[in-house]
Amino acid sequence: MMSLACRSGALTPQLKATNVAVSGTLKALTPGIFNTSENVKKALNSKTRPSCVTGCAGVRFAHTDIKIPDFSDYRRPDVMDPNKSSQDSSESRRVFSYVLTGSTAVVGVYAAKTVVTQFITSMSASADVLALSQIEIKLADIPEGKNVTFKWRGKPLFVRHRTEKEVAAELAVDLSQLRDPEHDNDRVQNPSWVIVLGVCTHLGCVPIANAGDYGGYYCPCHGSHYDASGRIRKGPAPLNLEVPYYQFPDEDTVVVG
Amino acid sequence: MKGIRPLNHLSRRCYVAARRSSLTEPLSVNPRNAPSKPVFQPQDIQVSKLPSGLLIASLENYSPVSKIGVFVKAGSRYETPDNVGLTHVLRLAANLTTKGASAFRICRGVEAVGGSLCVTSSREHMVYSAECLRDNLDTVSEFLFHVIAGPEFRPWEVSDLTTRVKIDKAMASQCPQIGVVEKLHEAAYKNALSNSLYCPDYRVGNVSSDQLLSFVENNYTSGRMAVVGLGVKHSVLKQMGEQYLSIGRGAGVPGAKAVYRGGELRMQSSDGLVHALVASEAAVTGSADANAFTVLQRVLGAGPHVKRGANISSKLSQGIAKATTEPFDATAFSSTYSDSGLFGIYTVSQFDAAGEVIRAALAQVTAVADGGLSAEDLDRAKNQMKAESLMSLEASEGLLEEVGAQLLASGAYSSPEAVLQSIDSITSSDVVNAAKKFVSGKKTMASSGHLVNTPFVDEL
């Protein structure tokens, strides 16, 4: 009983046919052929004796049938010539790319910051509200002893031009007798001008000027008496009238707020 | 300083400075320190048969590469007249989706471990073989068994094979030997063995997946299969065979008995070389006559034995050289199948000398039939046969094929020693009788080329 090779001698390979299903790296393959008609003609013109044809394997002879497209439209002039080394121009190409990318990044970051800031600041107070936040008062129009009321930030603002007598009286008040002890100098910048919010600290009514037992203000709602400095003297209110922030840009004007 | 360790070990690295003796004498190696080499005992081929009828054979050859071949009695002779060409498509369909793995997974999985999977089909057998490194055998054999035991033959995948069938045929048509051998078989037999290994033109694209499935169902049964493993443990192979290949009990559909008719087929073309093959019915595989025919083949000359040689010293070549001065080549052709065989002469000649060449070759065979066989010719032929048979077993492909073919033909494997003995037992009268049988038998002829000077078979 002898082997097939031995039995059939020289024509043994022709008595069987082999096809490779998955080509391993050890088998020699004839170049695979694909569906286009030129390639079939090319294979048929080759004089090699067929031994086996590839199956669906990962072998593909890229140098014969895959055409690499022409990318010259997209190439930089430095690398247009395939025969020239690209190392010479590599640094300049790299620098250009990096500078371009870097500057784009910087500009991009700045733009992003601007956009974000604009969106966030849109949530803050609008201009008309900000405009209402300050009030400028001409002091020359207010005579001595008179209390003028202005509307400021939705609340009444009392501006009182105090007489010398009132100033002296306020300075002489004993702090230990006050419910909310505060010296007059702490409440006014210029002693002849008292600027306070006209909101009673008890329950928010507006006190009446030049009324009450202490020569200041009297709140009619519950009977709180304030003095000429706006300090509480008698009545249910717990605190003195609030003093807002103000400044005198010059002799004749005061800016409150 | 711990951190600068290399500096501290600098003195150890100065090998050249440390060497005190010159290298003109060999260094003495203490045998106790030398690593012990593992000793491998040569193993024999182990054969066993599973209850399902599957034959398993394995050989531990200590190779880092494992090979598994599954041999199925499903060659082209088992095609019926309405599904000719099916085995060609089946051969190409080895990488299609199976029940256990998709086509992509098979290809990717086998390639990932560097294995390979290929299919060879002859007229009798279909051989699926896979090889890979020993450690990756599980992966690759799993895919192999999926391909054999669970193919799906999805219709769109099968129709994609049409192009590959055409390519195969185109490449086979480039080889005149293939053409002549196929035509010889077509002319010699009425059925079974007349089926070609390649799909006929009218069937390209018409092999359907149902036909493939029914062919596989009828023919791929355990009783008709043998699994051979080289570099595989026998127990592992047995377990794999039981697990994966217990498909279809019994012997399946028996093939038709091949009926020899003896005819002629001529393929006229403009080729200046005429390839002609004249044969007649010979012996069945495994019989004593088959060995005699193979010796006769060697006596007459069966291909060059020197690389790039011309075998001008063979009987055939010497006889033909007297008849013509133009270039030619001639060898004896022999093939055996399970119920028939062919023996003949294959000649290649210039078209105008074709007639002389063929007649001279046949005259040489007649000379042997008339008793013109010297003892030294016989010895030479026997030695060549022994050498070739042993050399074919040296390579793993040859060994795999041999073991598989023997298992399917006779159910057992006979060792090379037995083969050598059977070669030795052939006598000169056996060979002469074989030659007589050829001379007196009904001849078949297949020829291709420009056949103006080629005789017809009834003129020989």
XYZ file of C-alpha atoms in Angstrom:
717
model
C 0.000 0.000 0.000
C 1.838 3.035 -1.155
C 1.426 6.719 -0.950
C -0.321 8.742 -3.562
C 2.948 10.369 -4.540
C 4.585 7.063 -5.027
C 1.717 5.543 -6.961
C 1.254 8.292 -9.433
C 4.712 9.502 -10.096
C 5.255 12.694 -11.952
C 1.655 13.630 -12.584
C 0.640 13.449 -8.914
C -0.098 17.147 -8.485
C -2.535 16.997 -11.371
C -4.565 14.231 -9.789
C -5.798 16.497 -7.045
C -6.711 20.124 -6.616
C -5.967 22.255 -3.610
C -7.596 25.438 -2.476
C -6.467 27.455 0.484
C -9.291 28.603 2.700
C -7.237 30.656 5.109
C -3.670 31.181 4.084
C -1.108 30.809 6.781
C 2.260 32.397 6.560
C 3.977 29.182 5.516
C 2.222 28.552 2.249
C 3.537 30.018 -0.962
C 0.714 31.592 -2.863
C 0.261 32.637 -6.402
C -0.889 36.235 -6.474
C -4.573 36.522 -5.867
C -6.789 37.814 -8.593
C -9.772 40.056 -8.217
C -12.886 40.789 -10.099
C -11.735 43.330 -12.627
C -11.236 41.984 -16.090
C -7.763 43.510 -16.560
C -6.489 41.648 -13.591
C -7.832 38.336 -14.828
C -6.076 38.898 -18.129
C -2.876 39.776 -16.309
C -2.949 36.531 -14.360
C -3.713 34.471 -17.417
C -0.725 35.929 -19.198
C 1.639 34.866 -16.455
C 3.528 31.704 -17.186
C 3.662 30.436 -13.642
C 2.221 27.025 -13.105
C -0.807 27.285 -10.882
C -0.359 25.538 -7.591
C -3.120 26.953 -5.528
C -5.213 30.067 -5.618
C -5.836 32.096 -2.531
C -9.089 31.889 -0.686
C -10.459 34.704 1.342
C -7.234 35.492 3.041
C -5.591 38.571 4.330
C -3.024 38.482 1.551
C -3.218 41.224 -0.961
C -0.446 42.314 -3.223
C -0.805 46.037 -2.881
C 1.883 46.848 -5.369
C -0.036 45.305 -8.235
C -3.600 46.333 -8.020
C -4.250 49.045 -5.479
C -3.808 52.475 -6.982
C -2.758 55.192 -4.595
C -4.631 58.386 -5.499
C -2.795 61.523 -6.515
C -2.673 63.860 -3.543
C -0.662 66.645 -5.193
C -3.537 69.105 -4.820
C -3.169 68.874 -1.061
C 0.561 68.728 -0.702
C 2.744 71.564 0.463
C 5.244 72.688 -2.127
C 8.097 71.397 0.035
C 6.987 67.781 -0.248
C 5.733 67.716 -3.790
C 8.770 65.903 -5.134
C 8.633 62.199 -4.199
C 12.318 61.773 -4.763
C 13.416 64.463 -2.349
C 13.772 63.727 1.324
C 11.126 65.353 3.435
C 13.442 65.678 6.421
C 14.873 68.991 5.234
C 11.564 70.758 5.281
C 10.149 68.896 8.227
C 11.143 71.490 10.803
C 9.755 74.437 8.933
C 6.531 72.564 8.208
C 6.225 71.578 11.802
C 6.861 75.115 13.060
C 4.286 76.525 10.708
C 1.670 74.018 11.770
C 2.344 74.531 15.447
C 2.324 78.343 15.226
C -0.932 78.257 13.332
C -2.486 75.861 15.796
C -1.191 77.805 18.787
C -2.431 81.151 17.632
C -5.799 79.701 16.703
C -6.018 78.214 20.149
C -5.226 81.511 21.832
C -7.745 83.410 19.752
C -10.266 80.700 20.358
C -9.806 80.807 24.089
C -10.160 84.584 24.117
C -13.313 84.423 22.056
C -14.745 81.769 24.322
C -13.986 83.833 27.367
C -15.685 86.865 25.829
C -18.809 84.972 24.920
C -19.114 83.347 28.311
C -18.540 86.612 30.126
C -21.206 88.329 28.050
C -23.734 85.670 28.870
C -22.967 85.738 32.541
C -22.919 89.490 32.899
C -26.284 89.685 31.178
C -27.691 88.202 34.342
C -26.495 91.105 36.481
C -28.443 94.354 36.997
C -29.454 96.176 33.839
C -28.511 99.772 33.054
C -31.780 101.347 34.011
C -31.618 99.722 37.402
C -28.054 100.823 37.843
C -29.003 104.291 36.797
C -31.560 104.496 39.540
C -29.074 103.470 42.182
C -27.623 106.937 42.745
C -29.267 110.250 43.358
C -27.626 113.677 43.185
C -29.120 116.363 45.313
C -28.507 120.119 45.108
C -28.098 121.262 48.681
C -28.562 124.959 47.934
C -32.275 124.411 47.414
C -32.842 123.193 50.944
C -33.146 125.929 53.581
C -32.151 125.461 57.202
C -34.493 123.473 59.370
C -36.234 121.983 56.397
C -36.472 118.282 55.655
C -36.845 117.303 51.990
C -37.947 113.856 50.909
C -36.637 112.223 47.747
C -37.475 108.863 46.230
C -34.299 106.801 46.088
C -34.141 103.118 45.233
C -37.840 102.876 45.878
C -37.572 104.240 49.355
C -38.013 107.747 50.824
C -34.753 109.561 51.521
C -34.796 112.385 54.111
C -32.286 115.207 53.590
C -32.447 117.583 56.558
C -30.574 120.856 56.808
C -30.004 121.107 60.564
C -29.751 124.350 62.468
C -26.889 125.045 64.865
C -29.195 124.575 67.798
C -30.266 121.119 66.675
C -26.680 120.070 66.082
C -25.636 121.157 69.535
C -28.603 119.426 71.059
C -27.796 116.174 69.353
C -24.182 116.277 70.366
C -25.163 116.720 73.980
C -27.262 113.593 74.103
C -26.067 110.943 76.565
C -25.411 107.708 74.675
C -26.332 105.491 77.630
C -29.893 106.645 77.362
C -30.238 105.587 73.745
C -31.843 102.327 72.772
C -29.446 102.111 69.833
C -26.420 104.070 71.026
C -24.722 105.917 68.232
C -22.916 109.234 68.435
C -24.072 111.915 66.094
C -20.636 112.205 64.540
C -20.875 108.593 63.525
C -24.083 109.225 61.680
C -23.235 112.358 59.730
C -20.311 113.466 57.664
C -21.222 117.142 57.741
C -23.104 117.994 60.982
C -25.449 120.421 59.302
C -26.761 117.806 56.909
C -28.524 114.650 58.035
C -29.275 112.146 55.292
C -31.251 109.101 56.416
C -33.654 106.605 54.912
C -37.178 107.530 55.777
C -38.253 104.048 56.722
C -39.243 103.379 60.307
C -37.207 100.538 61.688
C -40.236 99.151 63.522
C -42.526 98.076 60.750
C -41.558 100.212 57.774
C -43.866 103.203 57.797
C -42.654 106.627 56.721
C -42.083 108.953 59.717
C -43.336 112.537 59.576
C -40.631 115.164 59.658
C -40.496 117.917 62.241
C -42.820 116.080 64.493
C -42.537 114.165 67.687
C -41.219 114.982 71.164
C -37.534 115.184 70.283
C -37.549 117.669 67.411
C -36.943 115.040 64.775
C -39.343 112.593 63.272
C -42.492 110.874 64.480
C -43.855 107.684 63.038
C -47.667 107.798 63.121
C -48.216 104.063 62.776
C -47.086 102.977 66.207
C -45.713 106.157 67.776
C -41.939 105.957 67.366
C -40.136 109.206 68.118
C -36.823 109.925 66.396
C -34.535 112.864 67.122
C -32.910 115.287 64.694
C -30.182 112.772 64.057
C -32.647 110.029 63.232
C -31.963 108.095 66.414
C -34.828 106.301 68.132
C -35.845 107.854 71.422
C -39.288 106.634 72.271
C -41.573 104.087 70.814
C -41.486 100.512 69.596
C -38.759 100.889 66.905
C -35.580 99.049 67.858
C -32.952 100.781 65.695
C -32.003 104.228 64.445
C -32.965 105.325 60.964
C -30.586 103.880 58.422
C -27.843 106.102 57.094
C -27.029 105.336 53.442
C -23.670 105.816 51.801
C -23.271 109.360 50.523
C -20.535 111.715 49.610
C -20.122 115.373 48.860
C -18.411 115.771 45.496
C -18.468 119.531 46.169
C -19.993 122.064 48.588
C -23.347 122.204 46.974
C -24.169 118.634 45.928
C -24.439 115.321 47.610
C -24.471 111.983 45.792
C -26.269 109.252 47.692
C -25.659 105.595 46.730
C 26.119 55.055 46.181
C 23.144 52.800 45.669
C 21.658 54.683 42.797
C 24.644 54.355 40.576
C 24.658 50.596 40.616
C 25.915 50.163 37.055
C 29.063 52.047 38.034
C 29.634 49.695 40.920
C 29.214 46.689 38.692
C 31.428 48.138 36.026
C 34.218 45.836 36.909
C 31.963 42.834 36.356
C 31.096 44.026 32.891
C 34.667 44.187 31.755
C 34.635 40.703 30.314
C 37.532 41.175 28.018
C 39.722 42.522 30.780
C 38.665 39.666 33.052
C 39.543 36.976 30.612
C 42.860 35.658 31.589
C 43.240 32.829 29.152
C 43.161 33.107 25.396
C 40.484 31.355 23.385
C 42.805 29.122 21.404
C 41.809 26.183 23.608
C 38.143 25.320 24.224
C 36.721 26.332 27.556
C 36.229 23.441 29.890
C 32.595 22.933 30.704
C 31.766 21.063 33.832
C 29.373 18.297 32.728
C 27.492 18.566 35.978
C 26.646 22.193 35.293
C 25.675 21.667 31.684
C 21.890 21.690 31.201
C 20.474 18.255 30.529
C 18.948 17.749 27.133
C 15.486 16.262 27.078
C 15.458 12.865 25.454
C 12.624 12.188 23.042
C 11.712 8.669 22.166
C 10.448 8.200 18.630
C 6.770 7.339 18.636
C 4.674 5.188 16.388
C 1.454 6.054 14.699
C -1.507 5.159 16.868
C -4.731 4.216 15.140
C -8.100 3.714 16.739
C -11.694 3.531 15.616
C -14.522 5.226 17.420
C -17.913 3.564 17.845
C -19.364 6.015 15.348
C -17.089 4.576 12.676
C -14.648 7.468 12.675
C -11.019 6.459 12.294
C -8.445 8.363 14.288
C -4.714 8.246 13.797
C -2.076 10.344 15.425
C 1.649 10.604 15.616
C 3.629 12.473 18.212
C 6.519 13.820 16.198
C 7.659 16.422 18.750
C 7.257 19.097 16.149
C 6.363 22.616 17.235
C 3.787 22.633 14.465
C 0.661 20.520 14.687
C -1.210 19.375 11.634
C -4.666 17.890 11.540
C -6.148 16.411 8.412
C -9.710 15.231 8.083
C -10.140 12.822 5.179
C -13.638 12.310 3.859
C -14.762 9.910 1.184
C -16.377 12.720 -0.724
C -14.302 13.217 -3.807
C -15.585 14.100 -7.202
C -16.563 10.503 -7.936
C -19.454 10.800 -5.509
C -21.101 13.569 -7.508
C -24.298 12.505 -9.229
C -24.981 13.553 -12.833
C -27.231 16.386 -11.714
C -24.740 17.928 -9.352
C -21.428 17.729 -11.178
C -18.953 20.405 -10.246
C -20.207 20.435 -6.697
C -16.952 19.290 -5.160
C -15.140 22.181 -6.776
C -17.471 24.631 -5.085
C -17.260 22.642 -1.878
C -13.509 22.902 -1.993
C -13.787 26.660 -2.229
C -16.494 26.831 0.410
C -14.261 25.915 3.294
C -14.148 29.445 4.622
C -17.868 30.152 4.472
C -20.033 30.775 7.511
C -20.731 27.749 9.636
C -23.112 27.112 12.474
C -20.457 27.780 15.053
C -18.428 30.550 13.493
C -18.878 33.175 10.833
C -16.639 33.402 7.780
C -14.929 36.449 9.200
C -14.330 34.743 12.501
C -12.821 31.681 10.870
C -10.477 33.738 8.743
C -9.544 36.117 11.514
C -9.257 33.452 14.177
C -7.026 31.186 12.131
C -4.885 34.064 10.894
C -4.548 35.510 14.380
C -2.690 32.414 15.539
C -0.749 32.128 12.312
C -2.441 28.907 11.268
C -3.659 27.849 7.883
C -6.628 25.952 6.602
C -6.758 24.373 3.211
C -8.789 21.855 1.297
C -7.520 19.331 -1.220
C -9.801 17.182 -3.198
C -9.049 14.257 -5.412
C -11.428 11.980 -7.175
C -11.832 9.813 -4.097
C -11.239 11.973 -1.085
C -11.776 15.443 0.224
C -9.066 16.435 2.646
C -9.423 19.332 5.028
C -6.150 20.138 6.663
C -5.225 22.704 9.235
C -1.867 23.471 10.682
C -0.765 25.757 13.435
C 1.615 25.962 16.328
C 1.113 23.275 18.898
C -0.252 25.615 21.557
C -2.930 27.021 19.294
C -4.288 23.670 18.179
C -7.561 24.054 20.083
C -8.478 27.237 18.270
C -7.688 26.060 14.798
C -9.109 22.580 15.178
C -12.346 24.048 16.475
C -12.697 26.045 13.281
C -11.746 23.029 11.200
C -14.454 20.911 12.753
C -16.996 23.690 12.407
C -16.241 23.812 8.696
C -16.688 20.081 8.294
C -19.517 19.324 10.652
C -21.635 22.435 10.563
C -21.520 24.323 7.273
C -24.451 26.546 6.432
C -23.710 27.408 2.782
C -25.621 30.654 2.878
C -26.897 31.310 -0.656
C -25.321 34.720 -1.048
C -21.967 33.431 0.130
C -22.178 30.484 -2.242
C -22.962 32.762 -5.162
C -19.912 34.851 -4.267
C -17.836 31.757 -4.904
C -18.664 31.845 -8.607
C -15.828 34.245 -9.342
C -13.382 32.073 -7.501
C -14.558 29.033 -9.429
C -13.899 30.914 -12.650
C -10.466 31.946 -11.489
C -9.653 28.377 -10.500
C -10.752 27.108 -13.882
C -8.815 29.818 -15.667
C -5.676 28.936 -13.791
C -6.194 25.221 -14.363
C -6.621 25.824 -18.063
C -3.154 27.318 -18.092
C -1.725 23.939 -17.132
C -2.003 21.488 -20.039
C -1.307 18.510 -17.802
C -4.426 19.177 -15.781
C -6.468 19.421 -18.929
C -5.170 16.175 -20.329
C -5.616 14.235 -17.092
C -9.172 15.475 -16.656
C -10.058 14.602 -20.234
C -8.523 11.171 -19.875
C -10.718 10.366 -16.947
C -13.735 11.743 -18.736
C -12.989 9.545 -21.732
C -12.091 6.440 -19.746
C -15.104 6.080 -17.509
C -18.837 6.252 -17.925
C -19.621 7.590 -14.461
C -18.161 8.329 -11.040
C -14.506 8.599 -11.947
C -15.309 10.518 -15.113
C -16.350 13.536 -13.039
C -13.794 16.293 -13.258
C -12.139 17.948 -10.307
C -13.152 21.279 -11.783
C -16.638 22.572 -12.299
C -17.879 22.319 -15.916
C -18.777 25.572 -17.622
C -22.506 25.027 -17.659
C -22.552 24.498 -13.917
C -20.550 27.549 -12.928
C -22.911 29.736 -10.953
C -25.584 27.043 -10.878
C -24.427 25.074 -7.877
C -26.972 25.896 -5.228
C -26.596 25.829 -1.509
C -29.282 23.123 -1.187
C -27.241 20.793 -3.355
C -24.169 21.486 -1.259
C -26.066 20.818 1.946
C -27.510 17.559 0.719
C -24.149 16.381 -0.592
C -22.561 17.109 2.756
C -25.399 15.389 4.566
C -25.096 12.268 2.449
C -21.353 11.987 2.304
C -19.876 13.587 5.384
C -20.683 10.817 7.808
C -18.423 9.449 10.504
C -18.180 6.110 8.800
C -16.536 7.722 5.799
C -14.120 9.916 7.671
C -10.671 9.644 9.102
C -8.926 12.183 11.249
C -5.157 12.244 11.240
C -3.077 14.403 13.539
C 0.648 15.005 13.513
C 2.080 16.508 16.647
C -1.185 15.868 18.476
C -1.890 13.612 21.431
C -4.035 10.619 20.553
C -6.374 11.132 23.486
C -6.928 14.753 22.534
C -7.721 13.804 18.962
C -10.104 11.076 20.059
C -11.930 13.450 22.323
C -12.199 16.012 19.528
C -13.453 13.350 17.141
C -16.136 12.253 19.566
C -17.188 15.753 20.385
C -17.285 17.355 16.980
C -17.454 14.664 14.358
C -20.188 12.315 15.463
C -22.338 13.440 12.597
C -24.408 10.994 10.676
C -24.113 7.433 11.681
C -23.113 4.727 9.355
C -21.599 4.644 5.949
C -23.729 7.184 4.158
C -24.558 6.926 0.504
C -22.279 4.472 -1.306
C -20.844 5.763 -4.526
C -21.568 4.257 -7.907
C -19.128 1.681 -9.211
C -16.959 3.163 -11.883
C -17.416 1.530 -15.277
C -14.476 1.684 -17.638
C -15.361 2.310 -21.245
C -12.231 3.426 -22.989
C -12.754 6.342 -25.327
C -10.980 9.281 -26.788
C -11.126 13.012 -26.314
C -9.123 15.391 -28.446
C -8.787 19.080 -27.664
C -7.650 20.817 -30.784
C -5.867 24.083 -30.188
C -3.129 26.099 -31.816
C -0.532 25.093 -29.242
C 2.630 23.863 -30.947
C 3.173 21.247 -28.255
C 0.974 18.177 -28.221
C 0.221 16.676 -24.819
C -1.084 13.150 -25.153
C -2.058 10.618 -22.547
C -2.758 7.027 -23.562
C -3.975 4.723 -20.815
C -5.818 1.533 -20.166
C -7.472 0.005 -17.163
C -5.097 -1.112 -14.501
C -5.334 -2.353 -10.928
C -7.279 -1.324 -7.881
C -5.626 0.458 -4.943
C -3.900 -1.875 -2.567
C -3.883 -4.955 -4.724
C -0.653 -6.674 -5.660
C -1.269 -5.708 -9.273
C -1.215 -2.056 -8.283
C 2.287 -2.444 -6.940
C 3.310 -4.188 -10.122
C 1.954 -1.335 -12.197
C 3.815 1.167 -10.086
C 7.042 -0.746 -10.581
C 6.326 -0.845 -14.297
C 5.869 2.890 -14.158
C 9.278 3.281 -12.613
C 10.791 0.860 -15.064
C 9.570 2.950 -17.944
C 10.465 6.251 -16.331
C 8.331 8.360 -14.042
C 9.668 11.845 -14.067
C 13.159 13.212 -13.583
C 15.041 12.227 -10.460
C 17.594 14.982 -10.745
C 16.545 18.516 -10.064
C 16.036 20.352 -13.324
C 17.012 17.181 -15.069
C 15.466 15.729 -18.181
C 15.414 12.038 -17.341
C 16.982 11.164 -20.657
C 18.090 7.829 -19.332
C 14.617 6.407 -18.836
C 13.456 3.614 -21.107
C 10.801 5.759 -22.656
C 13.115 8.617 -23.413
C 15.719 6.366 -24.929
C 13.169 4.638 -27.098
C 11.623 7.860 -28.304
C 14.993 9.485 -28.937
C 15.552 6.881 -31.638
C 12.311 7.851 -33.303
C 12.654 11.617 -33.410
C 15.218 14.341 -32.981
C 12.796 17.035 -31.896
C 12.394 17.858 -28.202
C 9.980 15.672 -26.308
C 9.220 14.380 -22.846
C 7.561 11.192 -21.771
C 6.664 9.604 -18.481
C 4.548 6.701 -17.433
C 1.296 7.565 -15.738
C -0.449 5.472 -13.159
C -3.338 6.190 -10.843
C -5.361 3.832 -8.719
C -8.779 4.187 -7.185
C -10.830 2.078 -4.901
C -12.528 0.132 -7.679
C -10.436 0.772 -10.744
C -7.161 2.170 -11.952
C -5.425 3.625 -14.948
C -1.992 3.070 -16.347
C -0.497 4.706 -19.382
C 2.013 6.948 -21.039
C 2.063 10.727 -21.033
C 4.002 12.375 -23.818
C 4.755 15.945 -24.725
C 6.039 16.463 -28.213
C 6.190 18.886 -31.096
C 3.018 18.681 -33.106
C 4.617 17.303 -36.256
C 6.429 14.508 -34.423
C 3.545 13.611 -32.114
C 2.652 10.403 -33.923
C 6.203 9.031 -33.845
C 6.671 9.924 -30.212
C 3.478 8.237 -29.059
C 4.107 5.128 -31.127
C 7.696 4.863 -29.912
C 6.581 5.209 -26.305
C 3.990 2.499 -26.707
C 6.549 0.321 -28.436
C 8.703 0.543 -25.328
C 5.865 -0.747 -23.187
C 5.242 -3.531 -25.659
C 8.923 -4.410 -25.415
C 8.590 -4.819 -21.663
C 5.433 -6.844 -22.164
C 7.301 -9.166 -24.469
C 9.699 -9.967 -21.664
C 12.324 -7.319 -22.256
C 12.821 -6.530 -18.591
C 16.315 -6.945 -17.230
C 16.999 -7.644 -13.581
C 18.918 -4.419 -13.155
C 16.032 -2.424 -14.556
C 13.754 -4.087 -12.056
C 16.137 -3.425 -9.207
C 16.557 0.151 -10.209
C 12.814 0.626 -10.376
C 12.271 -1.025 -7.014
C 14.961 1.087 -5.381
C 13.504 4.240 -6.860
C 10.108 3.303 -5.561
C 11.386 2.542 -2.105
C 13.315 5.789 -1.988
C 10.394 7.839 -3.215
C 7.947 6.217 -0.860
C 10.193 6.785 2.123
C 11.086 10.306 1.099
C 7.467 11.238 0.699
C 6.921 10.180 4.286
C 9.615 12.510 5.536
C 7.594 15.650 4.991
C 4.566 16.132 7.141
C 2.275 16.764 4.172
C 3.268 13.493 2.587
C 2.905 11.615 5.835
C -0.489 13.091 6.557
C -1.747 12.246 3.103
C -0.353 8.745 3.278
C -1.862 7.924 6.650
C -5.221 9.362 5.690
C -5.372 7.591 2.351
C -4.454 4.285 3.932
C -7.022 4.660 6.683
C -9.792 5.375 4.255
C -8.786 2.661 1.854
C -8.153 -0.185 4.239
C -9.006 0.977 7.743
C -5.505 0.461 9.044
C -2.087 1.902 8.620
C 0.750 -0.295 7.431
C 4.179 0.841 8.404
C 6.846 1.809 5.887
C 8.605 -1.490 6.554
C 5.576 -3.377 5.323
C 5.486 -1.189 2.251
C 9.130 -1.890 1.551
C 8.532 -5.599 1.918
C 5.628 -5.473 -0.500
C 7.824 -3.671 -2.996
C 10.533 -6.274 -2.592
C 8.074 -9.065 -3.185
C 7.306 -7.934 -6.717
C 8.827 -10.189 -9.322
C 9.754 -9.613 -12.895
C 6.834 -11.696 -14.111
C 4.396 -9.466 -12.205
C 5.722 -6.477 -14.049
C 5.645 -8.225 -17.396
C 2.054 -9.282 -16.774
C 1.158 -5.741 -15.928
C 2.687 -4.534 -19.183
C 0.783 -7.246 -21.073
C -2.431 -6.101 -19.454
C -1.783 -2.585 -20.626
C -0.953 -3.638 -24.142
C -3.974 -5.860 -24.504
C -6.487 -3.671 -22.679
C -8.919 -1.258 -24.337
C -7.096 2.017 -24.587
C -8.228 5.498 -23.697
C -6.603 8.594 -25.083
C -6.706 12.276 -24.340
C -4.704 14.757 -26.330
C -4.431 18.513 -26.659
C -2.570 20.820 -28.973
C -2.343 20.992 -32.747
C -3.468 17.463 -33.453
C -2.835 17.184 -37.160
C -0.215 14.444 -36.742
C -1.604 12.819 -33.637
C -3.001 9.346 -34.219
C -6.422 8.311 -33.034
C -6.652 5.707 -30.348
C -7.791 3.004 -32.770
C -4.756 3.621 -34.936
C -2.327 2.836 -32.116
